[in-house]
């Protein structure tokens, strides 16, 4: 077995205890419901008998360890419980709404990387310059912005004052028909269908929420890019490369930037976690039909199975993402080994 | 104040020297000075705001509904005719109270867990670190939502949820700071003079973790305010008609599409400025504590 493959396998094994821990916490959260879950799931009009029936059918009369095993067995079959509010299995609801959230989050992340990384690189290359000052302001102001507030400000300016943006209600204006579901990403589905009008309409809906989320993620990415580039540019191998007469472009992008990529990617993972949380707020502001607004709707009607299913799904998504990021490290930087810890 | 005691045993520190240093930093960096001034403003609003505001934050006035900002109503009035300025200022106490209590709980719990894990190490350390890793595997805002949904939708539970999601940051920081000092010279000499482990940990090692903790607390207060406001924005915790920034922005959001901007903008600005203040304060404190990390 090659050392590379072994490192990857080892990293995969390391993820197992975290997944177990996440499942345990999520079990505790579902069982920590105020009052008796059986009474809650039986509904307001239930009598003693139907409550007892529900308790038996949900397995709530069994000891906690057995309940936990049952919970894990259900999860392994993809059963996240039943939503009282929509009447559907929670897993199905989440799967239906996940593409909307992912489309928003990924567009926002691409947008913020496209802005933050060049700013960070330029700021590091010219300390004290205009770009550097801009970067500093951006970083301090960016972390203080409440996402829901920026979203509302953008709606006020671009929808109410300027009339440029469409009304902030969902993924597509009601005049248009959803493109055929292939990936669930409207932008990609409309492209596949060759329907430019729908593509443009869904882009228009997407742009404000994506900017809101991007503004939120801009600051940590720009900050880390600047710091990583500064330390890369001041290292010995860059001095050597310059002394050897390599072009400025080659030194900056071929050597310094490539070495700065590692911390930037780590930050991206963290930022992704933040934006999964911020997503909830942005989706509520823009009535975006993703999993975040699903969780908020479920919270309002006290549909706890749906909320906890959402929390677990988010955690598993995040663990998977961190795994993928760690694995990409070995592609970006072959020196990385996972058995250092 | 033993703000910049570094690696040495506190107590050997020179107080007047610290004050000179702080004044020097303030003069060098006017932004920190502004941050301290804003911080003072928010503290005063929290303490006396409810007594000083011109109108009762809960009193409705059906004749002055949805008025834009004017001399009588600086921030305008809401759909029930309540004065937005009075509500924004009165909300300061509740918002700061939630953030401060949450951060205080996570500071105490995190310091205790981190000190124990960092000083004794071993199995305890492994178990604690794994548990904290698991908590950090959840996106923090999402976990806070889950906790509030599980414990029940009350303001106290918002505080607990915010505290739980912040504990790992404190515990990790303290663990690292305690761990690097557990065999330091001053610790060994304290041991030789017959001090017990707990006494050494509490009186000799732990005070050294306080400078970086102050920075963490200040930055954390900003996040805690954002987090609590976010939770009440989606309808958790604080209930109307209680004035609170998050819920006021949520209520104002319905009017923004018809142009009544003042309902959401002023509480939002106040919230933003509060978070900004604590972030600047954190950066300023970092400059005082650790000059190497200056940005």
Coordinates of C-alpha atoms in Angstrom, one line a residue:
Chain A
X1 CA 0.0 0.0 0.0
X2 CA 1.4 3.4 -1.0
X3 CA 2.0 5.8 1.9
X4 CA -0.4 8.3 0.2
X5 CA -3.2 5.8 0.2
X6 CA -2.5 4.9 3.8
X7 CA -2.7 8.5 4.8
X8 CA -6.0 8.9 3.1
X9 CA -7.4 5.7 4.7
X10 CA -6.2 6.9 8.1
X11 CA -7.9 10.2 7.7
X12 CA -11.2 8.4 6.7
X13 CA -10.9 6.3 9.9
X14 CA -10.3 9.5 12.0
X15 CA -13.7 10.8 10.8
X16 CA -15.6 7.9 12.3
X17 CA -15.5 9.0 16.0
X18 CA -16.6 12.5 15.0
X19 CA -19.6 11.1 13.1
X20 CA -20.5 8.9 16.1
X21 CA -20.2 11.9 18.4
X22 CA -22.4 13.9 16.1
X23 CA -25.1 11.2 16.1
X24 CA -24.9 10.9 19.9
X25 CA -25.4 14.7 20.3
X26 CA -28.2 14.7 17.8
X27 CA -29.9 11.8 19.7
X28 CA -29.6 13.7 23.0
X29 CA -31.2 16.8 21.3
X30 CA -34.1 14.8 20.0
X31 CA -34.7 13.1 23.4
X32 CA -34.2 16.4 25.4
X33 CA -37.5 17.7 24.1
X34 CA -39.5 19.6 26.7
X35 CA -42.1 17.3 28.2
X36 CA -43.0 13.9 26.8
X37 CA -42.3 13.4 23.1
X38 CA -45.2 10.8 22.9
X39 CA -47.7 13.4 24.2
X40 CA -46.2 15.9 21.7
X41 CA -46.4 13.6 18.7
X42 CA -49.9 12.3 19.6
X43 CA -51.2 15.8 19.1
X44 CA -53.4 18.0 21.2
X45 CA -56.6 15.9 21.0
X46 CA -55.0 12.6 22.1
X47 CA -56.3 10.6 25.0
X48 CA -54.3 8.3 27.3
X49 CA -54.7 5.3 25.1
X50 CA -53.4 6.8 21.9
X51 CA -50.5 8.4 23.7
X52 CA -49.6 4.9 25.1
X53 CA -49.9 3.6 21.6
X54 CA -47.6 6.2 20.1
X55 CA -45.1 5.6 22.9
X56 CA -45.0 1.9 22.0
X57 CA -44.9 2.5 18.3
X58 CA -42.0 5.1 18.7
X59 CA -40.2 2.8 21.0
X60 CA -40.2 5.4 23.8
X61 CA -41.2 2.8 26.4
X62 CA -37.8 1.0 25.9
X63 CA -34.6 1.9 27.9
X64 CA -32.5 4.7 26.4
X65 CA -29.6 2.5 25.0
X66 CA -32.1 0.5 23.0
X67 CA -33.7 3.7 21.8
X68 CA -30.3 4.9 20.7
X69 CA -29.6 1.7 18.7
X70 CA -33.0 2.0 17.1
X71 CA -32.2 5.6 16.3
X72 CA -28.9 4.6 14.7
X73 CA -30.6 1.8 12.7
X74 CA -33.2 4.2 11.4
X75 CA -30.5 6.7 10.4
X76 CA -28.6 4.0 8.6
X77 CA -31.7 3.4 6.5
X78 CA -31.9 7.1 5.7
X79 CA -34.8 7.6 8.1
X80 CA -34.5 11.0 9.8
X81 CA -38.0 10.8 11.2
X82 CA -41.4 12.1 10.1
X83 CA -42.2 15.8 9.8
X84 CA -45.5 16.6 11.5
X85 CA -45.7 19.8 9.5
X86 CA -45.3 18.6 6.0
X87 CA -46.4 15.0 6.6
X88 CA -43.4 13.8 4.6
X89 CA -40.3 12.0 5.8
X90 CA -37.7 14.6 6.9
X91 CA -35.0 13.1 4.8
X92 CA -37.2 13.5 1.7
X93 CA -38.0 17.1 2.5
X94 CA -34.3 17.9 3.1
X95 CA -33.3 16.2 -0.1
X96 CA -35.9 18.2 -2.1
X97 CA -34.7 21.5 -0.7
X98 CA -31.0 20.9 -0.4
X99 CA -30.2 21.9 -4.1
X100 CA -31.7 25.4 -3.5
X101 CA -29.4 25.9 -0.5
X102 CA -26.4 24.5 -2.2
X103 CA -26.9 26.7 -5.3
X104 CA -27.1 29.7 -3.1
X105 CA -24.1 28.8 -0.8
X106 CA -21.8 27.8 -3.7
X107 CA -22.6 30.8 -5.8
X108 CA -21.9 33.0 -2.8
X109 CA -18.6 31.2 -2.0
X110 CA -17.4 31.5 -5.6
X111 CA -18.4 35.1 -5.7
X112 CA -16.6 35.9 -2.4
X113 CA -13.5 34.0 -3.4
X114 CA -13.4 35.8 -6.7
X115 CA -13.3 39.1 -4.8
X116 CA -11.5 38.3 -1.6
X117 CA -8.6 36.3 -2.9
X118 CA -7.4 38.9 -5.4
X119 CA -7.8 41.6 -2.8
X120 CA -5.9 39.6 -0.2
X121 CA -3.1 38.9 -2.6
X122 CA -2.8 42.5 -3.8
X123 CA -2.9 43.8 -0.2
X124 CA -0.1 41.5 0.8
X125 CA 2.0 42.4 -2.3
X126 CA 1.6 46.2 -1.6
X127 CA 1.5 46.7 2.2
X128 CA 0.1 50.1 3.1
X129 CA -1.3 50.7 -0.3
X130 CA -4.9 51.7 -1.1
X131 CA -5.9 48.0 -1.6
X132 CA -4.3 47.1 1.7
X133 CA -6.4 49.8 3.5
X134 CA -9.5 48.6 1.6
X135 CA -8.7 45.1 2.8
X136 CA -8.4 46.2 6.4
X137 CA -11.7 48.1 6.3
X138 CA -13.4 45.1 4.6
X139 CA -12.1 42.7 7.2
X140 CA -13.2 44.6 10.2
X141 CA -16.5 45.8 8.8
X142 CA -17.3 42.4 7.3
X143 CA -17.2 40.4 10.5
X144 CA -19.6 42.9 12.2
X145 CA -22.3 42.7 9.5
X146 CA -25.4 40.8 10.6
X147 CA -26.3 38.9 7.4
X148 CA -30.0 39.4 7.9
X149 CA -29.5 43.1 8.1
X150 CA -27.3 43.4 5.0
X151 CA -29.9 41.3 3.1
X152 CA -32.7 43.7 4.1
X153 CA -30.5 46.8 3.2
X154 CA -29.8 45.3 -0.2
X155 CA -33.5 44.7 -0.8
X156 CA -34.3 48.2 0.1
X157 CA -31.7 49.7 -2.2
X158 CA -31.9 47.4 -5.2
X159 CA -35.6 46.5 -5.1
X160 CA -37.4 49.4 -3.6
X161 CA -35.2 52.4 -4.5
X162 CA -33.6 51.4 -7.7
X163 CA -36.0 48.7 -8.9
X164 CA -33.2 46.7 -10.4
X165 CA -33.8 43.5 -8.5
X166 CA -36.9 41.3 -8.7
X167 CA -39.1 41.0 -5.6
X168 CA -37.3 39.0 -3.0
X169 CA -39.6 35.9 -3.0
X170 CA -38.0 32.6 -3.8
X171 CA -35.9 31.2 -6.6
X172 CA -38.0 32.1 -9.6
X173 CA -40.6 34.6 -10.5
X174 CA -44.1 33.0 -10.8
X175 CA -44.2 34.0 -14.5
X176 CA -41.6 31.4 -15.2
X177 CA -41.8 27.6 -15.1
X178 CA -39.2 25.7 -13.2
X179 CA -36.7 24.0 -15.5
X180 CA -36.8 20.2 -15.6
X181 CA -35.2 18.8 -12.6
X182 CA -31.8 17.3 -13.4
X183 CA -29.3 18.7 -10.8
X184 CA -31.8 20.8 -8.9
X185 CA -29.6 23.8 -9.5
X186 CA -31.9 26.1 -11.6
X187 CA -28.9 27.8 -13.3
X188 CA -27.6 24.5 -14.5
X189 CA -31.0 22.9 -15.3
X190 CA -32.0 25.9 -17.4
X191 CA -28.7 25.7 -19.3
X192 CA -29.3 22.0 -20.0
X193 CA -32.8 22.8 -21.2
X194 CA -31.3 25.6 -23.3
X195 CA -33.8 28.1 -21.8
X196 CA -32.0 31.3 -21.6
X197 CA -34.9 33.3 -20.4
X198 CA -35.4 31.1 -17.3
X199 CA -31.7 31.1 -16.8
X200 CA -31.6 34.8 -16.7
X201 CA -34.7 35.1 -14.5
X202 CA -33.3 32.7 -11.9
X203 CA -29.9 34.5 -12.0
X204 CA -31.7 37.7 -11.2
X205 CA -33.4 36.1 -8.2
X206 CA -30.1 34.5 -7.0
X207 CA -27.9 37.6 -7.2
X208 CA -29.1 39.5 -4.1
X209 CA -29.1 36.6 -1.6
X210 CA -25.7 35.4 -3.1
X211 CA -24.2 38.9 -2.6
X212 CA -25.6 39.0 1.0
X213 CA -24.0 35.7 1.8
X214 CA -20.8 36.6 -0.1
X215 CA -20.4 39.9 1.9
X216 CA -20.5 37.8 5.1
X217 CA -17.8 35.3 3.9
X218 CA -15.6 37.9 2.3
X219 CA -13.9 39.1 5.5
X220 CA -12.4 35.8 6.8
X221 CA -11.2 34.8 3.3
X222 CA -9.6 38.2 2.6
X223 CA -8.0 38.2 6.0
X224 CA -6.5 34.8 5.7
X225 CA -5.3 35.3 2.1
X226 CA -3.5 38.5 3.1
X227 CA -1.9 36.8 6.1
X228 CA -0.9 33.7 4.3
X229 CA 0.5 35.6 1.3
X230 CA 2.5 37.9 3.6
X231 CA 4.1 35.0 5.4
X232 CA 4.8 33.2 2.1
X233 CA 6.3 36.3 0.4
X234 CA 8.7 36.8 3.3
X235 CA 10.0 33.3 3.3
X236 CA 13.5 32.3 2.2
X237 CA 12.5 30.4 -0.9
X238 CA 10.8 33.5 -2.3
X239 CA 14.0 35.5 -1.7
X240 CA 16.0 32.8 -3.5
X241 CA 13.5 32.7 -6.4
X242 CA 13.8 36.5 -6.7
X243 CA 17.6 36.4 -6.5
X244 CA 17.6 33.7 -9.2
X245 CA 15.9 36.3 -11.4
X246 CA 12.5 34.7 -11.8
X247 CA 9.7 37.0 -13.1
X248 CA 7.6 38.7 -10.5
X249 CA 4.5 36.9 -11.9
X250 CA 6.1 33.5 -11.5
X251 CA 7.3 34.3 -8.0
X252 CA 4.0 35.6 -6.8
X253 CA 1.6 33.1 -8.4
X254 CA 3.8 30.1 -9.0
X255 CA 5.6 29.9 -5.7
X256 CA 4.1 32.2 -3.0
X257 CA 0.4 31.8 -3.9
X258 CA 0.7 28.0 -4.2
X259 CA 2.2 27.9 -0.7
X260 CA -0.5 30.2 0.7
X261 CA -3.3 28.1 -0.7
X262 CA -3.2 25.6 2.2
X263 CA -4.4 28.0 5.0
X264 CA -6.8 29.6 2.5
X265 CA -8.5 26.3 1.9
X266 CA -8.6 25.6 5.6
X267 CA -10.4 28.9 6.1
X268 CA -12.8 28.1 3.3
X269 CA -13.9 25.0 5.2
X270 CA -14.5 27.2 8.3
X271 CA -16.3 29.8 6.2
X272 CA -18.5 27.1 4.7
X273 CA -19.6 26.1 8.2
X274 CA -20.4 29.8 9.0
X275 CA -22.3 30.2 5.8
X276 CA -24.4 27.0 6.5
X277 CA -25.6 28.9 9.6
X278 CA -25.9 32.3 7.9
X279 CA -27.9 30.5 5.1
X280 CA -30.7 30.1 7.5
X281 CA -31.0 33.8 8.0
X282 CA -30.4 34.8 4.4
X283 CA -33.0 32.2 3.2
X284 CA -35.6 33.7 5.6
X285 CA -34.9 37.2 4.4
X286 CA -35.3 36.3 0.7
X287 CA -38.0 33.6 1.2
X288 CA -35.5 31.2 -0.5
X289 CA -37.0 27.7 -0.4
X290 CA -33.9 25.9 0.9
X291 CA -33.3 23.8 3.9
X292 CA -32.6 26.8 6.1
X293 CA -36.1 28.2 5.6
X294 CA -37.4 24.7 6.0
X295 CA -35.9 24.6 9.5
X296 CA -37.2 28.0 10.4
X297 CA -40.8 27.1 9.2
X298 CA -40.5 23.8 11.2
X299 CA -39.3 25.8 14.3
X300 CA -42.3 28.2 14.1
X301 CA -44.8 25.3 14.2
X302 CA -42.7 23.3 16.8
X303 CA -41.9 20.5 14.3
X304 CA -39.0 19.2 16.3
X305 CA -38.2 16.1 14.3
X306 CA -37.7 18.3 11.2
X307 CA -35.5 20.7 13.1
X308 CA -33.3 18.0 14.6
X309 CA -33.1 16.2 11.2
X310 CA -31.9 19.5 9.7
X311 CA -29.2 20.0 12.5
X312 CA -27.9 16.4 12.0
X313 CA -27.9 16.8 8.2
X314 CA -25.9 20.0 8.4
X315 CA -23.4 18.5 10.8
X316 CA -22.9 15.4 8.6
X317 CA -22.6 17.7 5.5
X318 CA -19.9 19.7 7.4
X319 CA -18.0 16.7 8.6
X320 CA -17.9 15.3 5.0
X321 CA -16.8 18.7 3.7
X322 CA -13.9 18.8 6.2
X323 CA -12.9 15.4 5.1
X324 CA -12.9 16.4 1.5
X325 CA -10.8 19.5 2.3
X326 CA -8.3 17.4 4.3
X327 CA -8.0 15.0 1.4
X328 CA -7.5 17.8 -1.1
X329 CA -4.6 19.0 1.0
X330 CA -2.6 16.0 -0.1
X331 CA -3.2 16.9 -3.7
X332 CA -2.2 20.5 -3.2
X333 CA 0.7 19.8 -0.9
X334 CA 2.2 16.4 -1.1
X335 CA 4.3 17.0 2.0
X336 CA 1.1 16.8 4.2
X337 CA 0.8 13.6 6.2
X338 CA -2.2 12.8 8.4
X339 CA -0.4 10.8 11.0
X340 CA 1.4 13.7 12.6
X341 CA -1.2 14.1 15.4
Chain B
X1 CA -4.2 45.3 35.9
X2 CA -1.8 42.6 34.8
X3 CA -2.6 42.9 31.1
X4 CA 0.7 42.1 29.6
X5 CA 2.4 39.9 32.0
X6 CA 3.4 37.4 29.3
X7 CA 5.2 34.3 30.5
X8 CA 6.3 35.6 33.8
X9 CA 4.6 35.0 37.1
X10 CA 2.0 37.7 37.7
X11 CA 2.5 39.7 40.8
X12 CA 6.0 40.7 39.7
X13 CA 4.2 43.0 37.4
X14 CA 4.4 46.7 37.5
X15 CA 1.0 48.4 37.5
X16 CA 2.1 51.9 36.6
X17 CA 4.1 50.5 33.7
X18 CA 0.9 48.8 32.4
X19 CA -1.1 52.0 32.5
X20 CA 1.6 53.9 30.6
X21 CA 1.6 51.1 28.0
X22 CA -2.2 51.2 27.6
X23 CA -2.1 55.0 27.3
X24 CA 0.7 54.7 24.7
X25 CA -1.4 52.2 22.7
X26 CA -4.4 54.5 22.9
X27 CA -2.4 57.4 21.5
X28 CA -1.0 55.3 18.8
X29 CA -4.3 53.9 17.7
X30 CA -7.2 56.3 17.8
X31 CA -9.5 53.5 16.6
X32 CA -9.1 51.7 19.9
X33 CA -9.9 55.0 21.7
X34 CA -13.1 55.3 19.6
X35 CA -13.9 51.6 20.4
X36 CA -13.6 52.3 24.1
X37 CA -15.8 55.4 23.8
X38 CA -18.5 53.4 21.9
X39 CA -18.2 50.7 24.5
X40 CA -18.9 53.2 27.2
X41 CA -21.9 54.5 25.3
X42 CA -23.4 51.0 25.0
X43 CA -22.8 50.3 28.7
X44 CA -24.5 53.6 29.7
X45 CA -27.4 52.8 27.3
X46 CA -27.8 49.4 28.9
X47 CA -27.7 50.8 32.4
X48 CA -29.7 54.0 32.1
X49 CA -31.3 53.9 28.7
X50 CA -34.7 52.7 29.9
X51 CA -34.9 55.7 32.2
X52 CA -33.6 58.3 29.7
X53 CA -35.6 57.5 26.5
X54 CA -38.2 60.1 25.6
X55 CA -41.1 57.6 25.2
X56 CA -42.3 54.4 26.8
X57 CA -40.9 51.7 24.4
X58 CA -44.1 49.6 24.7
X59 CA -46.7 52.5 24.6
X60 CA -48.5 52.5 21.3
X61 CA -50.0 55.7 19.8
X62 CA -52.6 55.1 17.1
X63 CA -52.3 58.7 15.8
X64 CA -48.6 58.5 15.0
X65 CA -48.4 55.2 13.1
X66 CA -45.4 54.5 10.7
X67 CA -44.1 58.1 10.9
X68 CA -40.7 58.6 9.2
X69 CA -37.9 60.0 11.4
X70 CA -38.6 63.5 12.6
X71 CA -37.6 65.8 15.5
X72 CA -40.3 64.3 17.7
X73 CA -39.5 60.7 16.8
X74 CA -35.8 60.6 15.8
X75 CA -36.0 57.1 14.4
X76 CA -39.6 57.3 13.4
X77 CA -42.5 55.2 14.7
X78 CA -43.6 51.6 14.0
X79 CA -47.0 50.3 12.9
X80 CA -48.3 50.5 16.4
X81 CA -47.0 54.1 16.8
X82 CA -44.3 53.1 19.2
X83 CA -41.1 55.2 19.2
X84 CA -38.4 53.3 17.4
X85 CA -35.6 55.4 19.1
X86 CA -36.9 54.5 22.6
X87 CA -37.2 50.9 21.6
X88 CA -33.7 50.7 20.1
X89 CA -32.1 52.2 23.2
X90 CA -34.1 50.2 25.6
X91 CA -33.2 47.0 23.7
X92 CA -29.5 47.5 24.5
X93 CA -29.9 46.1 28.1
X94 CA -31.5 42.9 27.0
X95 CA -29.1 42.3 24.0
X96 CA -26.0 43.0 26.1
X97 CA -27.4 41.0 29.0
X98 CA -27.9 37.9 26.8
X99 CA -24.4 38.2 25.3
X100 CA -22.6 39.0 28.6
X101 CA -24.3 36.1 30.5
X102 CA -23.6 33.7 27.7
X103 CA -20.0 34.7 27.4
X104 CA -19.6 34.6 31.2
X105 CA -20.9 31.0 31.4
X106 CA -18.7 29.8 28.6
X107 CA -15.7 31.6 30.1
X108 CA -16.2 29.9 33.5
X109 CA -17.0 26.4 32.1
X110 CA -14.4 26.7 29.4
X111 CA -11.7 27.8 31.8
X112 CA -12.4 25.0 34.2
X113 CA -12.5 22.2 31.5
X114 CA -9.5 23.7 29.7
X115 CA -7.4 24.0 32.9
X116 CA -8.1 20.5 34.0
X117 CA -7.4 19.0 30.6
X118 CA -4.2 21.1 30.1
X119 CA -2.7 20.5 33.6
X120 CA -3.4 16.9 34.1
X121 CA -3.6 15.7 30.5
X122 CA -4.0 12.0 30.0
X123 CA -7.4 10.3 29.4
X124 CA -9.4 13.2 30.7
X125 CA -7.7 15.4 28.1
X126 CA -8.4 13.0 25.3
X127 CA -12.1 12.6 26.2
X128 CA -12.6 16.4 26.6
X129 CA -10.8 17.2 23.3
X130 CA -12.9 14.7 21.4
X131 CA -16.1 16.0 22.9
X132 CA -15.2 19.5 22.0
X133 CA -14.2 18.4 18.5
X134 CA -17.7 16.9 18.1
X135 CA -19.4 20.1 19.3
X136 CA -17.3 22.0 16.8
X137 CA -18.3 19.6 14.0
X138 CA -21.7 21.3 14.0
X139 CA -22.1 24.6 12.2
X140 CA -22.4 26.9 15.3
X141 CA -25.6 28.8 14.4
X142 CA -27.3 25.6 13.4
X143 CA -26.3 23.9 16.7
X144 CA -27.7 26.9 18.6
X145 CA -31.0 26.5 16.8
X146 CA -31.1 22.8 17.6
X147 CA -30.3 23.4 21.3
X148 CA -33.0 26.1 21.6
X149 CA -35.5 23.8 19.8
X150 CA -34.6 21.0 22.2
X151 CA -34.5 22.9 25.5
X152 CA -37.5 25.1 24.8
X153 CA -38.0 28.5 23.2
X154 CA -37.1 30.9 26.0
X155 CA -34.6 33.7 26.5
X156 CA -32.6 31.6 29.1
X157 CA -32.2 28.9 26.6
X158 CA -30.8 31.3 24.1
X159 CA -28.2 32.2 26.7
X160 CA -27.4 28.5 27.3
X161 CA -27.2 27.7 23.6
X162 CA -24.9 30.6 23.0
X163 CA -22.8 29.6 25.9
X164 CA -22.5 25.9 24.8
X165 CA -21.4 26.8 21.3
X166 CA -18.7 29.1 22.7
X167 CA -17.3 26.8 25.3
X168 CA -14.9 24.9 22.9
X169 CA -13.1 28.2 22.0
X170 CA -12.4 29.0 25.6
X171 CA -11.5 25.5 26.6
X172 CA -9.1 25.0 23.8
X173 CA -7.4 28.4 24.4
X174 CA -7.0 27.7 28.2
X175 CA -5.9 24.2 27.6
X176 CA -3.1 25.3 25.3
X177 CA -2.0 28.1 27.6
X178 CA -2.0 25.9 30.7
X179 CA -0.3 23.1 28.9
X180 CA 2.7 25.1 27.8
X181 CA 3.3 26.3 31.4
X182 CA 2.7 23.2 33.4
X183 CA 6.4 22.5 33.7
X184 CA 7.6 26.1 33.6
X185 CA 10.3 27.2 36.1
X186 CA 7.9 29.2 38.2
X187 CA 5.5 26.2 38.5
X188 CA 8.3 23.9 39.5
X189 CA 9.5 26.3 42.2
X190 CA 5.9 26.7 43.4
X191 CA 5.7 22.9 43.6
X192 CA 8.9 22.7 45.6
X193 CA 7.7 25.2 48.1
X194 CA 4.9 22.8 48.8
X195 CA 1.9 24.3 47.0
X196 CA -0.8 21.8 46.1
X197 CA -1.7 21.2 42.4
X198 CA -5.0 23.0 42.6
X199 CA -3.4 26.0 44.2
X200 CA -0.7 26.1 41.6
X201 CA -3.2 25.8 38.8
X202 CA -5.6 28.4 40.2
X203 CA -3.2 31.0 41.5
X204 CA 0.0 30.5 39.4
X205 CA -0.9 29.2 36.0
X206 CA -4.4 30.3 35.3
X207 CA -3.8 34.0 35.7
X208 CA -1.3 33.8 32.8
X209 CA -4.1 32.7 30.5
X210 CA -6.2 35.8 31.3
X211 CA -4.6 38.2 28.8
X212 CA -5.4 36.1 25.7
X213 CA -8.7 35.3 27.3
X214 CA -9.6 39.0 27.5
X215 CA -9.2 39.3 23.7
X216 CA -11.3 36.2 23.2
X217 CA -14.0 37.5 25.4
X218 CA -14.2 40.8 23.6
X219 CA -14.4 39.2 20.2
X220 CA -16.8 36.6 21.5
X221 CA -19.2 39.2 22.9
X222 CA -19.6 40.5 19.3
X223 CA -20.4 37.0 18.0
X224 CA -22.7 36.3 20.9
X225 CA -24.7 39.5 20.2
X226 CA -24.9 38.6 16.5
X227 CA -25.9 35.0 17.4
X228 CA -28.6 36.0 19.9
X229 CA -30.0 38.6 17.5
X230 CA -30.0 36.0 14.7
X231 CA -31.9 33.6 16.8
X232 CA -34.5 36.1 17.7
X233 CA -34.7 37.2 14.1
X234 CA -35.9 33.7 13.1
X235 CA -38.4 33.8 16.0
X236 CA -36.5 32.1 18.8
X237 CA -36.2 33.3 22.4
X238 CA -37.4 36.9 22.7
X239 CA -41.1 37.4 22.1
X240 CA -42.8 40.6 20.9
X241 CA -43.5 43.2 22.1
X242 CA -40.2 43.1 24.0
X243 CA -37.8 45.5 22.4
X244 CA -34.8 43.5 21.0
X245 CA -32.7 44.4 17.9
X246 CA -33.1 41.1 16.1
X247 CA -36.8 40.9 16.5
X248 CA -37.1 44.6 15.6
X249 CA -35.2 44.0 12.3
X250 CA -37.5 41.0 11.7
X251 CA -40.6 43.1 12.2
X252 CA -39.2 45.9 10.1
X253 CA -38.3 43.5 7.3
X254 CA -42.0 43.2 6.3
X255 CA -42.1 46.9 5.7
X256 CA -38.9 47.4 3.8
X257 CA -40.5 46.3 0.5
X258 CA -43.0 49.1 0.9
X259 CA -40.3 51.7 1.7
X260 CA -40.6 52.1 5.5
X261 CA -36.9 51.7 5.9
X262 CA -36.5 53.2 9.4
X263 CA -38.1 50.2 11.2
X264 CA -35.4 47.8 10.2
X265 CA -32.5 50.1 9.5
X266 CA -32.0 51.7 13.0
X267 CA -32.1 48.6 15.1
X268 CA -29.9 46.9 12.5
X269 CA -27.4 49.7 12.6
X270 CA -27.3 49.7 16.4
X271 CA -26.7 45.9 16.3
X272 CA -24.0 46.3 13.7
X273 CA -22.3 49.1 15.6
X274 CA -22.4 47.0 18.8
X275 CA -20.7 44.1 17.1
X276 CA -18.2 46.4 15.5
X277 CA -17.4 48.0 18.8
X278 CA -16.6 44.6 20.4
X279 CA -14.5 43.5 17.4
X280 CA -12.5 46.7 17.5
X281 CA -12.1 46.4 21.2
X282 CA -10.9 42.9 20.8
X283 CA -8.3 44.0 18.2
X284 CA -7.2 46.9 20.5
X285 CA -6.9 44.6 23.5
X286 CA -4.8 42.2 21.4
X287 CA -2.4 45.0 20.6
X288 CA -2.0 45.7 24.3
X289 CA -1.6 42.0 25.2
X290 CA 0.4 40.8 22.3
X291 CA 2.3 43.4 20.2
X292 CA 3.5 40.7 17.8
X293 CA 0.1 40.0 16.4
X294 CA -0.6 43.6 15.5
X295 CA -2.3 43.9 12.1

